[in-house]
Amino acid sequence: MKGGSVAGHVPQILVIDDVPEDIRSLLILLRAQPWRLSLATDARQGYQRAVALRPDLILLDVRMPQMDGFTLGRLLRESPATARIPLIYLTSAGALEERLEGLSLGSVDYVLKSCAPEEVLARICIHLQLAWRELAAPAAGSEQPTDDDSLILRAAMRLINQSLDELPSLAEIARKVGTHDKRLSAIFREHLGTTVFAYVRDARIRRAQELLVDSALSMQDIAELVGFRSACNFTTAFRERQGMTPSQFRQQMRGAPATVLGS
């Protein structure tokens, strides 16, 4: 494959950046390639084009108004139409926590805008080649359309389950998945028949059960990992939900005799 293309197919690259002047040299270089290039100047337009065009690779900025690149990345990851498209963050957001967040969202690369255009082009070619090798073996199952509410719901559920130890506020969760708190609450009630708070509570207990069975962590460590302030609070919430203490649950699952007053 030369220049990241295969016989009979011309790769399409989607660039999403609200200030394309910042990457003018790279855009000139990309337009010189035997590829199709599409440019979106805000995240919502970028999402619409990603779904409509199904590009072979997306270059995405982080710091954009209204919806940032991380929020868009979550939505792209949850949509069956775009989940397998390689995503490269190309941004000036270079703080360690920003780079780690971008990579944790499933991006294949995280490149700072100070990087030479020729190096960005080389990275694009590498990821196009890797993507085509993966797509040579189609994923099992047919692709199903996903409405906006389902997309937001799945993104929120994933975010919650990955952030139980330091859960953002409801408003912040909503912002990170591209909506507002009232709409997110309505989506949870309509699709799951529960509130966001109740979903969080159940997610914490489910994760705690996994840690109790699969690890030897102390009650305090497990409490902190699933978002409780203390082992005492964790034990109280667990007993209310499961009818036994965490220690009794661990002993029962491991086949050991349960004590009457575990903690």
Short mmCIF file of C-alpha atoms in Angstrom, two decimals:
data_model
loop_
_atom_site.label_atom_id
_atom_site.label_comp_id
_atom_site.label_asym_id
_atom_site.label_seq_id
_atom_site.Cartn_x
_atom_site.Cartn_y
_atom_site.Cartn_z
CA MET A 1 0.00 0.00 0.00
CA LYS A 2 1.60 3.26 -1.11
CA GLY A 3 0.84 6.47 0.77
CA GLY A 4 -1.71 4.64 2.93
CA SER A 5 -3.93 3.53 0.02
CA VAL A 6 -4.96 0.19 -1.40
CA ALA A 7 -5.81 -0.84 -4.93
CA GLY A 8 -9.26 0.36 -5.95
CA HIS A 9 -9.75 2.56 -2.87
CA VAL A 10 -8.82 6.19 -2.28
CA PRO A 11 -8.57 6.88 1.47
CA GLN A 12 -10.66 9.70 2.86
CA ILE A 13 -9.31 11.81 5.71
CA LEU A 14 -11.60 13.95 7.85
CA VAL A 15 -9.98 16.89 9.67
CA ILE A 16 -11.97 18.52 12.49
CA ASP A 17 -10.44 21.79 13.71
CA ASP A 18 -12.08 25.11 14.52
CA VAL A 19 -8.94 27.05 13.48
CA PRO A 20 -7.66 25.32 10.34
CA GLU A 21 -5.17 28.16 9.84
CA ASP A 22 -3.16 26.63 12.69
CA ILE A 23 -2.49 23.52 10.59
CA ARG A 24 -2.28 25.18 7.17
CA SER A 25 1.05 23.52 6.29
CA LEU A 26 -0.32 20.09 7.13
CA LEU A 27 -3.49 20.67 5.09
CA ILE A 28 -1.37 21.64 2.08
CA LEU A 29 0.64 18.44 2.50
CA LEU A 30 -2.51 16.32 2.84
CA ARG A 31 -4.08 17.85 -0.26
CA ALA A 32 -0.95 16.86 -2.20
CA GLN A 33 -1.61 13.18 -1.39
CA PRO A 34 -3.77 10.92 -3.59
CA TRP A 35 -6.50 11.07 -0.94
CA ARG A 36 -9.86 12.71 -0.45
CA LEU A 37 -9.81 15.39 2.25
CA SER A 38 -12.79 16.79 4.14
CA LEU A 39 -12.62 19.63 6.66
CA ALA A 40 -15.08 20.42 9.49
CA THR A 41 -14.67 23.52 11.64
CA ASP A 42 -16.69 22.47 14.70
CA ALA A 43 -17.32 19.23 16.56
CA ARG A 44 -21.00 18.79 15.69
CA GLN A 45 -20.34 19.32 12.00
CA GLY A 46 -17.44 16.90 12.33
CA TYR A 47 -19.67 14.23 13.86
CA GLN A 48 -22.24 14.61 11.08
CA ARG A 49 -19.56 14.30 8.42
CA ALA A 50 -17.97 11.30 10.14
CA VAL A 51 -21.28 9.44 10.12
CA ALA A 52 -22.13 10.45 6.55
CA LEU A 53 -18.69 9.97 4.95
CA ARG A 54 -17.29 7.06 7.02
CA PRO A 55 -13.74 8.37 6.51
CA ASP A 56 -10.73 6.08 6.76
CA LEU A 57 -9.13 8.27 9.44
CA ILE A 58 -10.07 11.31 11.52
CA LEU A 59 -7.73 14.08 12.70
CA LEU A 60 -9.36 15.84 15.64
CA ASP A 61 -8.55 18.95 17.66
CA VAL A 62 -9.31 19.04 21.39
CA ARG A 63 -9.98 22.65 22.34
CA MET A 64 -13.04 23.68 20.37
CA PRO A 65 -16.06 25.78 21.43
CA GLN A 66 -19.44 24.30 22.40
CA MET A 67 -18.24 20.68 22.17
CA ASP A 68 -14.59 19.76 22.71
CA GLY A 69 -12.69 16.98 21.00
CA PHE A 70 -12.86 14.62 23.96
CA THR A 71 -16.67 14.79 24.01
CA LEU A 72 -16.75 14.15 20.26
CA GLY A 73 -14.32 11.26 20.71
CA ARG A 74 -16.69 9.59 23.18
CA LEU A 75 -19.60 9.89 20.76
CA LEU A 76 -17.57 8.58 17.83
CA ARG A 77 -16.47 5.61 19.91
CA GLU A 78 -20.04 4.64 20.82
CA SER A 79 -21.55 4.94 17.34
CA PRO A 80 -21.41 1.70 15.30
CA ALA A 81 -20.96 3.86 12.19
CA THR A 82 -17.71 5.40 13.44
CA ALA A 83 -16.40 3.17 16.25
CA ARG A 84 -13.72 1.50 14.09
CA ILE A 85 -12.42 4.64 12.39
CA PRO A 86 -8.87 5.44 13.57
CA LEU A 87 -8.86 8.71 15.50
CA ILE A 88 -5.76 10.86 15.90
CA TYR A 89 -5.87 13.86 18.21
CA LEU A 90 -3.91 16.73 16.64
CA THR A 91 -3.92 19.53 19.14
CA SER A 92 -2.05 22.11 21.19
CA ALA A 93 -3.53 20.56 24.36
CA GLY A 94 -0.28 19.03 25.56
CA ALA A 95 -0.76 18.61 29.34
CA LEU A 96 -0.14 15.06 30.55
CA GLU A 97 -3.71 14.63 31.82
CA GLU A 98 -5.04 15.76 28.43
CA ARG A 99 -2.81 13.34 26.53
CA LEU A 100 -3.83 10.48 28.82
CA GLU A 101 -7.52 11.32 28.48
CA GLY A 102 -7.26 11.36 24.70
CA LEU A 103 -5.56 7.98 24.60
CA SER A 104 -8.00 6.52 27.13
CA LEU A 105 -10.86 7.39 24.78
CA GLY A 106 -9.55 4.95 22.20
CA SER A 107 -7.58 7.25 19.92
CA VAL A 108 -4.76 5.56 18.04
CA ASP A 109 -2.39 8.52 18.46
CA TYR A 110 -2.04 11.87 20.17
CA VAL A 111 0.06 14.43 18.30
CA LEU A 112 0.89 18.00 19.29
CA LYS A 113 0.55 20.74 16.70
CA SER A 114 4.21 21.58 17.14
CA CYS A 115 4.96 18.30 15.34
CA ALA A 116 6.37 18.65 11.81
CA PRO A 117 3.71 18.13 9.09
CA GLU A 118 5.88 15.41 7.51
CA GLU A 119 5.84 13.43 10.75
CA VAL A 120 2.06 13.78 11.07
CA LEU A 121 1.74 12.51 7.49
CA ALA A 122 3.95 9.52 8.31
CA ARG A 123 1.80 8.69 11.34
CA ILE A 124 -1.36 8.92 9.24
CA CYS A 125 0.10 6.49 6.68
CA ILE A 126 1.01 4.00 9.42
CA HIS A 127 -2.47 4.06 10.97
CA LEU A 128 -4.16 3.77 7.58
CA GLN A 129 -2.12 0.65 6.88
CA LEU A 130 -2.97 -0.85 10.28
CA ALA A 131 -6.65 -0.02 9.81
CA TRP A 132 -6.84 -1.70 6.44
CA ARG A 133 -5.24 -4.86 7.82
CA GLU A 134 -7.86 -4.96 10.57
CA LEU A 135 -10.73 -4.29 8.18
CA ALA A 136 -9.59 -7.13 5.93
CA ALA A 137 -11.31 -9.39 8.50
CA PRO A 138 -14.82 -7.91 8.99
CA ALA A 139 -16.20 -7.66 12.49
CA ALA A 140 -18.89 -10.18 13.41
CA GLY A 141 -22.49 -8.99 13.29
CA SER A 142 -24.20 -6.40 11.17
CA GLU A 143 -23.99 -2.71 11.88
CA GLN A 144 -27.09 -1.30 13.51
CA PRO A 145 -28.12 2.36 13.42
CA THR A 146 -27.98 4.22 16.71
CA ASP A 147 -30.16 7.21 17.61
CA ASP A 148 -28.66 10.23 19.39
CA ASP A 149 -30.15 9.38 22.80
CA SER A 150 -28.79 5.83 22.73
CA LEU A 151 -25.39 7.17 21.74
CA ILE A 152 -25.36 9.64 24.62
CA LEU A 153 -26.58 6.95 27.04
CA ARG A 154 -23.82 4.51 26.10
CA ALA A 155 -21.16 7.22 26.31
CA ALA A 156 -22.42 8.30 29.74
CA MET A 157 -22.55 4.72 31.04
CA ARG A 158 -18.99 4.10 29.89
CA LEU A 159 -17.79 7.37 31.44
CA ILE A 160 -19.49 6.58 34.76
CA ASN A 161 -18.08 3.07 34.95
CA GLN A 162 -14.57 4.35 34.21
CA SER A 163 -14.78 7.18 36.77
CA LEU A 164 -16.40 5.61 39.83
CA ASP A 165 -13.53 6.61 42.12
CA GLU A 166 -13.74 10.32 41.24
CA LEU A 167 -17.11 10.74 39.57
CA PRO A 168 -17.81 14.13 37.99
CA SER A 169 -20.99 16.00 38.80
CA LEU A 170 -24.14 15.28 36.82
CA ALA A 171 -23.68 18.51 34.87
CA GLU A 172 -20.08 17.61 34.05
CA ILE A 173 -21.00 14.06 32.96
CA ALA A 174 -23.63 15.55 30.68
CA ARG A 175 -21.19 18.06 29.23
CA LYS A 176 -18.63 15.34 28.55
CA VAL A 177 -21.14 13.38 26.46
CA GLY A 178 -22.46 16.38 24.57
CA THR A 179 -25.70 17.26 26.34
CA HIS A 180 -27.08 18.93 29.50
CA ASP A 181 -28.07 17.45 32.85
CA LYS A 182 -31.87 17.56 32.36
CA ARG A 183 -31.68 15.79 29.02
CA LEU A 184 -29.26 13.19 30.37
CA SER A 185 -31.57 12.48 33.30
CA ALA A 186 -34.50 12.10 30.91
CA ILE A 187 -32.51 9.71 28.71
CA PHE A 188 -31.67 7.48 31.69
CA ARG A 189 -35.29 7.41 32.82
CA GLU A 190 -36.62 6.66 29.33
CA HIS A 191 -34.07 4.01 28.31
CA LEU A 192 -33.15 2.40 31.65
CA GLY A 193 -36.12 3.25 33.83
CA THR A 194 -33.82 4.68 36.49
CA THR A 195 -32.09 7.88 37.53
CA VAL A 196 -28.43 8.68 36.91
CA PHE A 197 -27.89 8.56 40.69
CA ALA A 198 -29.42 5.08 40.95
CA TYR A 199 -27.34 3.85 38.01
CA VAL A 200 -24.17 5.15 39.69
CA ARG A 201 -25.10 3.46 42.96
CA ASP A 202 -25.66 0.12 41.21
CA ALA A 203 -22.47 0.48 39.16
CA ARG A 204 -20.47 1.03 42.34
CA ILE A 205 -21.92 -2.06 43.97
CA ARG A 206 -21.33 -4.18 40.84
CA ARG A 207 -17.71 -3.07 40.63
CA ALA A 208 -17.25 -3.66 44.36
CA GLN A 209 -18.56 -7.22 43.96
CA GLU A 210 -15.99 -7.87 41.23
CA LEU A 211 -13.15 -6.53 43.40
CA LEU A 212 -14.31 -8.53 46.42
CA VAL A 213 -14.22 -11.75 44.43
CA ASP A 214 -11.20 -11.16 42.20
CA SER A 215 -8.82 -9.35 44.55
CA ALA A 216 -7.49 -9.36 48.08
CA LEU A 217 -7.88 -5.60 48.47
CA SER A 218 -8.96 -4.25 51.84
CA MET A 219 -12.42 -2.82 52.38
CA GLN A 220 -10.96 0.68 52.54
CA ASP A 221 -9.13 0.23 49.23
CA ILE A 222 -12.25 -1.13 47.52
CA ALA A 223 -14.35 1.68 49.01
CA GLU A 224 -12.01 4.30 47.54
CA LEU A 225 -11.83 2.59 44.14
CA VAL A 226 -15.61 2.60 43.74
CA GLY A 227 -16.16 6.10 45.08
CA PHE A 228 -17.06 5.80 48.76
CA ARG A 229 -15.47 8.14 51.28
CA SER A 230 -14.86 5.43 53.86
CA ALA A 231 -15.09 1.68 54.41
CA CYS A 232 -17.94 2.34 56.83
CA ASN A 233 -20.03 4.15 54.21
CA PHE A 234 -19.21 1.41 51.71
CA THR A 235 -20.26 -1.35 54.11
CA THR A 236 -23.55 0.39 54.91
CA ALA A 237 -24.43 0.91 51.23
CA PHE A 238 -23.41 -2.62 50.30
CA ARG A 239 -25.46 -4.19 53.10
CA GLU A 240 -28.53 -2.12 52.15
CA ARG A 241 -28.25 -3.31 48.57
CA GLN A 242 -27.10 -6.93 49.01
CA GLY A 243 -28.44 -7.87 52.44
CA MET A 244 -24.97 -8.76 53.73
CA THR A 245 -21.69 -7.01 54.45
CA PRO A 246 -18.86 -6.94 51.91
CA SER A 247 -16.84 -9.38 54.02
CA GLN A 248 -19.73 -11.82 54.18
CA PHE A 249 -20.18 -11.54 50.42
CA ARG A 250 -16.48 -12.22 49.84
CA GLN A 251 -16.51 -15.24 52.13
CA GLN A 252 -19.67 -16.61 50.55
CA MET A 253 -18.33 -16.26 47.01
CA ARG A 254 -15.08 -17.94 47.99
CA GLY A 255 -16.81 -20.77 49.76
CA ALA A 256 -15.56 -19.86 53.24
CA PRO A 257 -17.81 -19.84 56.34
CA ALA A 258 -19.40 -16.41 56.71
CA THR A 259 -19.07 -14.55 59.97
CA VAL A 260 -22.12 -13.00 61.51
CA LEU A 261 -20.78 -9.48 61.94
CA GLY A 262 -18.27 -8.94 59.15
CA SER A 263 -17.40 -5.50 57.84
#
